[in-house]
Coordinates of C-alpha atoms (C1' of nucleotides) in Angstrom, one line a residue:
Chain O
X1 CA -21.0 -26.7 30.2
X2 CA -22.7 -24.9 26.9
X3 CA -20.3 -21.8 27.4
X4 CA -17.2 -24.0 28.1
X5 CA -14.8 -22.9 25.3
X6 CA -16.7 -19.8 24.0
X7 CA -13.9 -17.7 23.8
X8 CA -11.3 -20.6 23.6
X9 CA -10.0 -19.9 20.2
X10 CA -9.1 -16.5 21.1
X11 CA -7.8 -17.4 24.1
X12 CA -5.6 -20.0 22.6
X13 CA -4.4 -17.4 20.2
X14 CA -3.5 -15.2 22.8
X15 CA -1.5 -17.1 25.0
X16 CA 0.5 -18.5 22.1
X17 CA 1.3 -15.0 21.1
X18 CA 2.5 -14.0 24.6
X19 CA 3.2 -16.7 27.0
X20 CA 3.7 -14.1 29.8
X21 CA -0.1 -13.4 29.6
X22 CA -1.8 -14.5 33.3
X23 CA -4.7 -16.3 34.0
X24 CA -6.1 -13.3 35.6
X25 CA -5.4 -10.6 33.0
X26 CA -7.4 -13.2 30.6
X27 CA -10.3 -12.7 33.0
X28 CA -10.4 -9.1 32.9
X29 CA -10.1 -9.5 28.9
X30 CA -12.7 -12.3 28.8
X31 CA -15.0 -10.2 30.6
X32 CA -15.1 -7.4 27.9
X33 CA -15.5 -9.8 24.9
X34 CA -18.9 -10.6 23.2
X35 CA -19.9 -13.1 20.4
X36 CA -21.5 -11.9 17.0
X37 CA -22.8 -13.7 14.1
X38 CA -23.0 -12.2 10.6
X39 CA -24.8 -14.1 7.5
X40 CA -23.3 -14.6 4.5
X41 CA -23.7 -11.1 2.3
X42 CA -24.4 -9.0 5.7
X43 CA -22.0 -6.1 6.6
X44 CA -19.6 -6.5 9.6
X45 CA -18.7 -2.5 9.0
X46 CA -20.5 -0.2 6.4
X47 CA -18.4 2.5 4.9
X48 CA -18.9 5.8 6.6
X49 CA -19.7 4.4 9.8
X50 CA -16.8 4.3 12.6
X51 CA -15.2 0.9 13.1
X52 CA -15.9 0.2 16.8
X53 CA -15.3 -3.4 17.3
X54 CA -11.8 -5.4 16.7
X55 CA -13.3 -8.7 15.5
X56 CA -11.7 -12.1 16.1
X57 CA -13.0 -14.5 13.5
X58 CA -13.9 -17.8 15.0
X59 CA -15.3 -18.8 11.9
X60 CA -16.3 -17.9 8.3
X61 CA -14.9 -15.5 5.8
X62 CA -15.0 -11.6 5.0
X63 CA -13.8 -9.2 2.7
X64 CA -12.5 -5.7 3.2
X65 CA -13.1 -3.5 0.6
X66 CA -13.1 0.0 -0.8
X67 CA -16.2 1.4 -3.3
X68 CA -14.6 3.7 -5.7
X69 CA -17.0 4.8 -8.6
X70 CA -19.6 1.8 -8.5
X71 CA -16.9 -0.9 -8.2
X72 CA -15.5 -2.8 -5.3
X73 CA -11.7 -2.8 -4.8
X74 CA -11.0 -5.5 -2.1
X75 CA -7.9 -5.0 0.2
X76 CA -8.0 -8.2 2.4
X77 CA -9.9 -11.1 3.5
X78 CA -10.3 -12.3 6.8
X79 CA -10.7 -16.1 7.3
X80 CA -11.0 -17.8 10.6
X81 CA -8.3 -17.5 13.3
X82 CA -7.5 -13.7 12.2
X83 CA -8.3 -10.3 13.3
X84 CA -11.2 -8.4 11.4
X85 CA -11.2 -4.8 11.6
X86 CA -11.0 -1.7 10.0
X87 CA -8.1 -0.6 12.3
X88 CA -7.6 2.7 11.0
X89 CA -10.9 3.9 11.7
X90 CA -10.7 2.3 15.1
X91 CA -7.7 3.8 16.5
X92 CA -8.4 7.3 14.7
X93 CA -12.4 7.2 15.6
X94 CA -12.9 8.7 12.0
X95 CA -15.5 7.2 9.6
X96 CA -14.0 4.3 7.4
X97 CA -13.5 4.3 4.1
X98 CA -13.9 0.7 3.8
X99 CA -16.7 -1.4 4.1
X100 CA -16.2 -5.3 5.5
X101 CA -18.9 -7.8 4.5
X102 CA -19.3 -11.6 5.3
X103 CA -18.6 -13.8 2.2
X104 CA -19.6 -17.1 4.6
X105 CA -21.8 -17.5 7.7
X106 CA -19.6 -15.9 9.9
X107 CA -19.2 -16.0 13.8
X108 CA -16.6 -13.3 15.5
X109 CA -15.5 -12.2 18.8
X110 CA -15.3 -9.0 19.8
X111 CA -14.1 -6.3 21.9
X112 CA -15.6 -2.7 21.7
X113 CA -13.5 0.7 21.7
X114 CA -14.1 1.4 25.3
X115 CA -13.5 -2.0 26.2
X116 CA -9.9 -2.0 24.7
X117 CA -9.0 1.1 26.3
X118 CA -10.1 0.1 29.3
X119 CA -8.1 -2.8 29.1
X120 CA -4.8 -1.0 28.4
X121 CA -5.8 1.0 31.8
X122 CA -6.6 -2.3 34.0
X123 CA -3.7 -4.4 32.5
X124 CA -0.8 -2.5 31.6
X125 CA 0.6 -5.4 29.8
X126 CA -2.0 -5.1 27.2
X127 CA -0.1 -2.3 25.8
X128 CA 2.5 -5.0 24.9
X129 CA -0.1 -7.1 23.2
X130 CA -1.6 -3.7 21.3
X131 CA 1.9 -3.3 20.4
X132 CA 2.6 -6.4 19.2
X133 CA -0.7 -6.2 17.2
X134 CA 0.0 -3.0 15.7
X135 CA 3.1 -4.1 14.5
X136 CA 2.2 -7.1 12.8
X137 CA -0.5 -5.1 11.2
X138 CA 1.7 -2.8 10.0
X139 CA 4.2 -5.4 8.7
X140 CA 1.7 -7.3 6.7
X141 CA 1.0 -4.0 5.4
X142 CA 4.3 -3.4 4.2
X143 CA 4.5 -6.7 2.6
X144 CA 1.5 -5.9 0.7
X145 CA 2.7 -2.5 -0.6
X146 CA 6.0 -4.0 -1.1
X147 CA 4.6 -6.6 -3.5
X148 CA 2.5 -4.0 -5.4
X149 CA 5.2 -1.6 -6.1
X150 CA 8.2 -4.5 -6.9
X151 CA 6.0 -7.3 -8.7
X152 CA 3.9 -7.5 -11.5
X153 CA 0.4 -8.7 -11.7
X154 CA 1.4 -12.1 -12.9
X155 CA 3.5 -13.0 -10.1
X156 CA 1.3 -11.4 -7.7
X157 CA -1.6 -14.1 -9.1
X158 CA 1.1 -16.9 -8.8
X159 CA 1.5 -16.1 -5.2
X160 CA -2.0 -15.9 -4.6
X161 CA -2.3 -19.6 -5.9
X162 CA 0.6 -20.8 -4.4
X163 CA 0.4 -19.2 -0.7
X164 CA -3.1 -19.0 -0.2
X165 CA -4.9 -21.9 -2.2
X166 CA -7.5 -21.6 0.3
X167 CA -8.5 -18.5 -1.3
X168 CA -8.9 -19.9 -4.7
X169 CA -11.2 -22.3 -3.2
X170 CA -13.5 -20.2 -1.4
X171 CA -14.0 -17.2 -3.4
X172 CA -15.1 -16.5 -6.8
X173 CA -12.2 -15.6 -9.4
X174 CA -13.7 -11.8 -9.7
X175 CA -12.7 -11.3 -6.2
X176 CA -9.4 -12.5 -6.9
X177 CA -9.0 -10.1 -9.9
X178 CA -10.3 -7.2 -7.7
X179 CA -7.7 -8.1 -4.6
X180 CA -5.3 -8.2 -7.5
X181 CA -6.4 -4.9 -8.8
X182 CA -7.2 -5.7 -12.3
X183 CA -10.4 -6.6 -13.9
X184 CA -11.7 -10.5 -14.2
X185 CA -11.3 -10.2 -17.7
X186 CA -7.7 -9.4 -17.2
X187 CA -7.3 -12.2 -14.5
X188 CA -8.9 -14.6 -17.0
X189 CA -6.6 -13.7 -19.9
X190 CA -3.5 -14.3 -17.5
X191 CA -4.6 -17.6 -16.6
X192 CA -5.0 -18.8 -20.3
X193 CA -1.9 -17.4 -21.3
X194 CA -0.4 -19.4 -18.4
X195 CA -2.3 -22.6 -19.3
X196 CA -1.0 -22.1 -22.8
X197 CA 2.4 -21.9 -21.7
X198 CA 2.1 -25.0 -19.5
X199 CA 0.8 -26.7 -23.0
X200 CA 3.8 -25.4 -25.0
X201 CA 6.1 -26.4 -22.5
X202 CA 4.6 -29.9 -22.0
X203 CA 4.8 -30.2 -25.7
X204 CA 8.5 -29.8 -25.7
X205 CA 9.0 -33.7 -24.2
Chain V
X1 CA 27.2 23.8 27.7
X2 CA 27.7 22.9 24.2
X3 CA 25.6 19.6 24.7
X4 CA 22.6 21.4 26.2
X5 CA 19.4 20.5 24.0
X6 CA 21.5 17.7 22.0
X7 CA 18.1 16.1 22.3
X8 CA 16.0 18.8 22.8
X9 CA 13.8 17.9 19.6
X10 CA 13.1 14.5 19.9
X11 CA 12.4 15.0 23.9
X12 CA 9.7 17.9 23.2
X13 CA 8.3 15.5 20.7
X14 CA 8.1 12.7 23.0
X15 CA 6.5 14.9 25.9
X16 CA 4.3 16.4 23.4
X17 CA 3.1 12.5 22.2
X18 CA 2.7 11.5 26.0
X19 CA 2.0 13.7 28.8
X20 CA 2.4 11.1 30.9
X21 CA 6.1 10.6 30.4
X22 CA 8.0 11.4 33.5
X23 CA 11.7 12.8 33.6
X24 CA 12.9 9.8 35.2
X25 CA 11.8 7.6 32.1
X26 CA 13.5 10.4 29.6
X27 CA 16.9 10.1 31.5
X28 CA 16.6 6.2 30.5
X29 CA 15.9 6.8 27.1
X30 CA 18.2 9.5 26.7
X31 CA 21.0 7.5 28.0
X32 CA 20.1 4.9 25.1
X33 CA 20.4 7.6 22.1
X34 CA 23.1 9.1 19.8
X35 CA 23.4 11.3 17.5
X36 CA 24.5 10.6 13.7
X37 CA 25.0 12.5 10.7
X38 CA 24.5 11.8 6.9
X39 CA 26.0 13.5 4.1
X40 CA 23.9 14.2 1.0
X41 CA 23.8 11.2 -1.0
X42 CA 24.9 8.8 1.6
X43 CA 23.2 6.0 2.9
X44 CA 21.2 5.7 6.4
X45 CA 20.3 2.1 5.2
X46 CA 21.5 -0.4 2.4
X47 CA 19.3 -2.5 0.8
X48 CA 20.0 -6.3 2.2
X49 CA 20.9 -4.8 5.4
X50 CA 18.8 -5.4 8.5
X51 CA 17.7 -2.0 9.9
X52 CA 19.1 -1.7 13.2
X53 CA 18.0 2.0 14.5
X54 CA 14.9 3.8 14.7
X55 CA 16.1 7.1 13.7
X56 CA 14.5 10.7 14.6
X57 CA 15.3 13.4 12.2
X58 CA 16.7 16.6 13.7
X59 CA 17.5 18.1 10.4
X60 CA 17.4 17.0 6.6
X61 CA 15.5 14.9 4.4
X62 CA 15.9 11.4 3.3
X63 CA 14.1 9.1 1.1
X64 CA 13.1 5.1 1.5
X65 CA 12.9 3.3 -1.9
X66 CA 13.0 0.2 -3.5
X67 CA 15.4 -0.6 -6.5
X68 CA 13.6 -2.7 -9.0
X69 CA 15.2 -3.5 -11.9
X70 CA 17.5 -0.6 -12.2
X71 CA 14.8 1.9 -11.2
X72 CA 13.9 3.2 -8.2
X73 CA 10.5 3.3 -6.4
X74 CA 10.4 5.8 -3.5
X75 CA 8.3 5.1 -0.7
X76 CA 8.2 8.1 1.1
X77 CA 10.3 10.9 2.0
X78 CA 11.4 11.5 5.8
X79 CA 12.0 15.4 6.8
X80 CA 12.8 16.8 10.2
X81 CA 10.9 15.6 13.3
X82 CA 9.7 12.6 11.8
X83 CA 10.7 9.1 12.4
X84 CA 13.1 7.4 9.4
X85 CA 13.3 3.6 9.4
X86 CA 12.4 0.5 7.8
X87 CA 10.4 -0.5 10.5
X88 CA 9.7 -3.7 8.9
X89 CA 12.9 -4.9 8.9
X90 CA 13.7 -3.4 12.2
X91 CA 10.8 -5.3 13.9
X92 CA 11.4 -8.3 12.0
X93 CA 15.2 -8.4 12.2
X94 CA 14.9 -9.3 8.7
X95 CA 16.9 -8.0 5.9
X96 CA 15.5 -4.8 4.3
X97 CA 14.2 -4.7 0.8
X98 CA 14.3 -1.1 0.8
X99 CA 17.4 1.3 1.3
X100 CA 17.4 4.7 2.9
X101 CA 19.6 7.5 1.6
X102 CA 19.9 11.6 2.4
X103 CA 18.7 14.0 0.0
X104 CA 20.4 16.6 2.0
X105 CA 22.7 17.1 4.8
X106 CA 20.9 14.9 7.7
X107 CA 21.3 14.8 11.4
X108 CA 19.3 12.0 13.1
X109 CA 18.6 10.9 16.8
X110 CA 18.9 7.3 17.0
X111 CA 18.2 4.3 19.3
X112 CA 19.0 0.7 18.3
X113 CA 17.1 -2.5 18.6
X114 CA 18.8 -3.8 21.8
X115 CA 18.3 -0.3 23.3
X116 CA 14.8 0.0 22.4
X117 CA 14.0 -3.5 24.0
X118 CA 15.8 -2.8 27.0
X119 CA 13.8 0.5 27.3
X120 CA 10.6 -1.5 27.1
X121 CA 11.8 -3.7 29.6
X122 CA 13.0 -1.0 32.0
X123 CA 10.1 1.4 31.3
X124 CA 7.0 -0.2 30.9
X125 CA 5.0 2.7 29.8
X126 CA 7.4 2.6 26.8
X127 CA 5.4 0.1 25.4
X128 CA 2.6 2.4 25.0
X129 CA 4.5 4.9 23.3
X130 CA 6.1 1.9 21.2
X131 CA 2.1 0.8 20.6
X132 CA 1.6 4.6 19.7
X133 CA 4.3 4.5 17.1
X134 CA 3.3 1.4 15.7
X135 CA -0.2 2.6 15.4
X136 CA 0.5 5.7 13.7
X137 CA 2.9 4.2 11.1
X138 CA 0.0 1.7 10.4
X139 CA -2.5 4.3 9.8
X140 CA -0.3 6.5 7.8
X141 CA 0.4 3.2 5.6
X142 CA -3.3 2.8 5.6
X143 CA -3.9 6.1 4.1
X144 CA -1.0 5.8 1.6
X145 CA -2.7 2.5 0.4
X146 CA -6.1 4.0 0.4
X147 CA -4.8 6.6 -2.1
X148 CA -3.0 4.4 -4.2
X149 CA -6.5 2.4 -4.5
X150 CA -9.2 4.8 -4.8
X151 CA -7.4 7.9 -6.5
X152 CA -5.8 8.4 -10.0
X153 CA -2.4 9.4 -10.7
X154 CA -3.5 12.7 -11.6
X155 CA -5.6 13.6 -8.1
X156 CA -2.6 12.0 -6.1
X157 CA 0.0 14.4 -7.7
X158 CA -2.6 17.0 -6.8
X159 CA -2.6 16.1 -3.3
X160 CA 1.1 16.3 -3.2
X161 CA 1.0 19.8 -4.5
X162 CA -1.6 20.8 -2.2
X163 CA -0.8 18.9 1.0
X164 CA 3.2 18.5 1.1
X165 CA 4.2 21.7 -1.0
X166 CA 7.6 21.7 0.5
X167 CA 8.4 18.1 -1.0
X168 CA 7.6 19.9 -4.5
X169 CA 10.3 22.8 -3.6
X170 CA 13.0 20.4 -2.0
X171 CA 13.0 17.3 -4.3
X172 CA 13.6 17.1 -8.1
X173 CA 10.6 16.2 -10.3
X174 CA 11.6 12.9 -10.9
X175 CA 11.5 11.8 -7.6
X176 CA 8.1 13.0 -7.1
X177 CA 7.2 11.2 -10.3
X178 CA 8.7 7.9 -8.7
X179 CA 7.1 8.5 -5.5
X180 CA 3.6 8.7 -7.3
X181 CA 4.5 5.5 -9.3
X182 CA 5.0 6.8 -13.0
X183 CA 7.6 8.3 -15.0
X184 CA 9.0 11.5 -15.0
X185 CA 7.6 11.8 -18.6
X186 CA 4.2 10.7 -17.6
X187 CA 4.4 13.5 -14.7
X188 CA 5.6 16.5 -17.1
X189 CA 2.5 15.3 -19.2
X190 CA 0.1 15.7 -16.5
X191 CA 1.6 19.1 -15.6
X192 CA 1.4 20.0 -19.3
X193 CA -2.5 18.9 -19.4
X194 CA -3.4 20.5 -16.5
X195 CA -1.8 24.2 -17.2
X196 CA -3.5 23.7 -20.4
X197 CA -6.9 23.4 -18.7
X198 CA -6.0 26.3 -16.8
X199 CA -5.6 28.4 -19.8
X200 CA -8.8 27.4 -21.4
X201 CA -10.6 27.7 -17.9
X202 CA -9.1 31.1 -18.0
X203 CA -10.0 32.0 -21.5
X204 CA -13.5 31.5 -20.8
X205 CA -13.8 35.0 -19.2
Chain L
dT1 C1' -35.6 -31.6 -15.0
dT2 C1' -35.9 -26.5 -16.8
dG3 C1' -34.9 -22.2 -16.3
dT4 C1' -32.7 -18.0 -13.8
dT5 C1' -28.7 -15.9 -11.9
dT6 C1' -24.3 -15.8 -11.1
dT7 C1' -19.2 -16.4 -13.2
dA8 C1' -16.0 -17.1 -16.5
dT9 C1' -14.1 -16.7 -21.1
dT10 C1' -12.9 -14.6 -25.5
dG11 C1' -12.8 -10.9 -29.1
dA12 C1' -12.9 -6.2 -30.6
dT13 C1' -11.5 -1.7 -29.4
dT14 C1' -9.6 2.1 -26.8
dT15 C1' -6.5 4.4 -23.5
dG16 C1' -3.2 5.7 -20.3
dG17 C1' 1.2 5.2 -19.1
dG18 C1' 6.0 3.5 -20.9
dT19 C1' 9.7 3.4 -23.8
dT20 C1' 12.8 5.9 -26.9
dA21 C1' 14.9 9.4 -28.5
dA22 C1' 15.8 14.3 -29.0
dG23 C1' 16.3 19.2 -27.7
dG24 C1' 16.2 22.8 -24.3
dA25 C1' 16.2 24.9 -19.8
dA26 C1' 18.3 24.8 -14.9
dA27 C1' 22.3 24.1 -11.8
dA28 C1' 26.6 22.6 -10.5
dG29 C1' 31.3 22.9 -11.3
dC30 C1' 35.7 25.0 -12.7
Chain Q
dG1 C1' 32.3 33.5 -17.2
dC2 C1' 32.0 29.0 -19.6
dT3 C1' 31.3 24.0 -19.5
dT4 C1' 29.4 19.9 -17.9
dT5 C1' 26.1 17.8 -15.6
dT6 C1' 21.6 17.0 -14.2
dC7 C1' 16.8 17.6 -14.8
dC8 C1' 12.9 18.8 -17.7
dT9 C1' 9.9 18.5 -21.9
dT10 C1' 8.2 17.4 -26.0
dA11 C1' 6.7 13.9 -30.1
dA12 C1' 6.0 9.5 -32.0
dC13 C1' 5.2 4.7 -31.1
dC14 C1' 4.1 0.5 -28.0
dC15 C1' 1.9 -2.2 -25.2
dA16 C1' -0.6 -4.1 -20.9
dA17 C1' -4.5 -3.6 -19.4
dA18 C1' -9.4 -1.5 -19.3
dT19 C1' -13.8 -1.0 -21.6
dC20 C1' -17.4 -2.9 -24.3
dA21 C1' -19.8 -6.5 -26.1
dA22 C1' -21.2 -11.3 -26.6
dT23 C1' -21.4 -16.0 -25.3
dA24 C1' -20.6 -19.8 -22.5
dA25 C1' -20.3 -22.5 -18.4
dA26 C1' -21.2 -23.2 -13.6
dA27 C1' -24.5 -22.5 -9.6
dC28 C1' -28.7 -22.5 -8.0
dA29 C1' -33.9 -22.4 -7.3
dA30 C1' -38.3 -24.0 -8.6

DNA sequence: TTGTTTTATTGATTTGGGTTAAGGAAAAGC
DNA sequence: GCTTTTCCTTAACCCAAATCAATAAAACAA
């Protein structure tokens, strides 16, 4: 059966998140899902459009970013087994200030806005899932802004290196710089300074 | 009856938010609420404590801020008819990185963590309210970081002036500066520059 | 392989905001 | 009222990162 497990990953994810979810609720949910593939370099969402889907990344990698006077400011990366969405646009039904673009060949499982409202109506427990998702997104966003306010650029970079080493492997450095809110040149200098420090430290022995 | 309308404001707010809320659900909700007053300069939440209440501001004004090497970085202000909470700490049950302090004599209506979980269990529709609240907080947070990324300090200040003029009236300028992420001196210079511009522009005529 | 494009580094220069310091204005307290 | 504290402004100097510019190194394609 070819379709066996088409939605396996998101199903596992959900049952993990919420142990009380029933097989029946899942069937309804499943009926509202669809699959989309995005080629490297293509858009999942263009700036100015209303984000009409919540997408669960089966595999691949995407970036969400603002474009401000010609330069892109990356807010976040979405890798496999995470949600990918401009949730603010999705919820408010206002046009997105962001764009979402695939950095690798990507496959997502999607539910659209009407589908999700439908789900909330048919399956009241889904409100609890929706609540949890919104809460987690909020917590994540708080952690991010907290970092931006309380930490210097240097330690932010260190955090990326130690906490999300896969990022360093999978995206070019100038995108990391954009994500950190600095220019590629500035990041290059930070790295140079650090490796000098290491050399000096090593020379102590 | 002295207690008539003790929770009137929050009740109105809720019924406005969610027209389907029943009088019975409200009674349960009401039974979980309590009132607290905070004197000017006192804390609603201290850094390092777990935020154990969601507070609805009946009247007054508070600030939520980080303290980073001696200086405070204000994230937001809470005025009457808004929620006041370190919701990230409240949800995760982790100690808060922020503190919340009253800038004016303040009265809040509160529900504590256990109370809210209780409410979610007793009144399933409350999950929908909780979802809406989390969603709105998330949207708000997105707008904020969007501004921080896409806009310069100058236009951020202009936005405060035009969109939240009450803020300018009610808090000293150095707090506005902190909120904008700059020093009081820098804000003072921005204002000076702007009024010079205005004078120059006026001189054209 | 070689040529082409993309990405990273390094240097010189500029700049916006931080820091320090001092004086003035406004509010609060007595 | 006067005094004290709190708040705002202005100026001089400093610094981290942006910008501009050139080169080097990788990645990719033909």
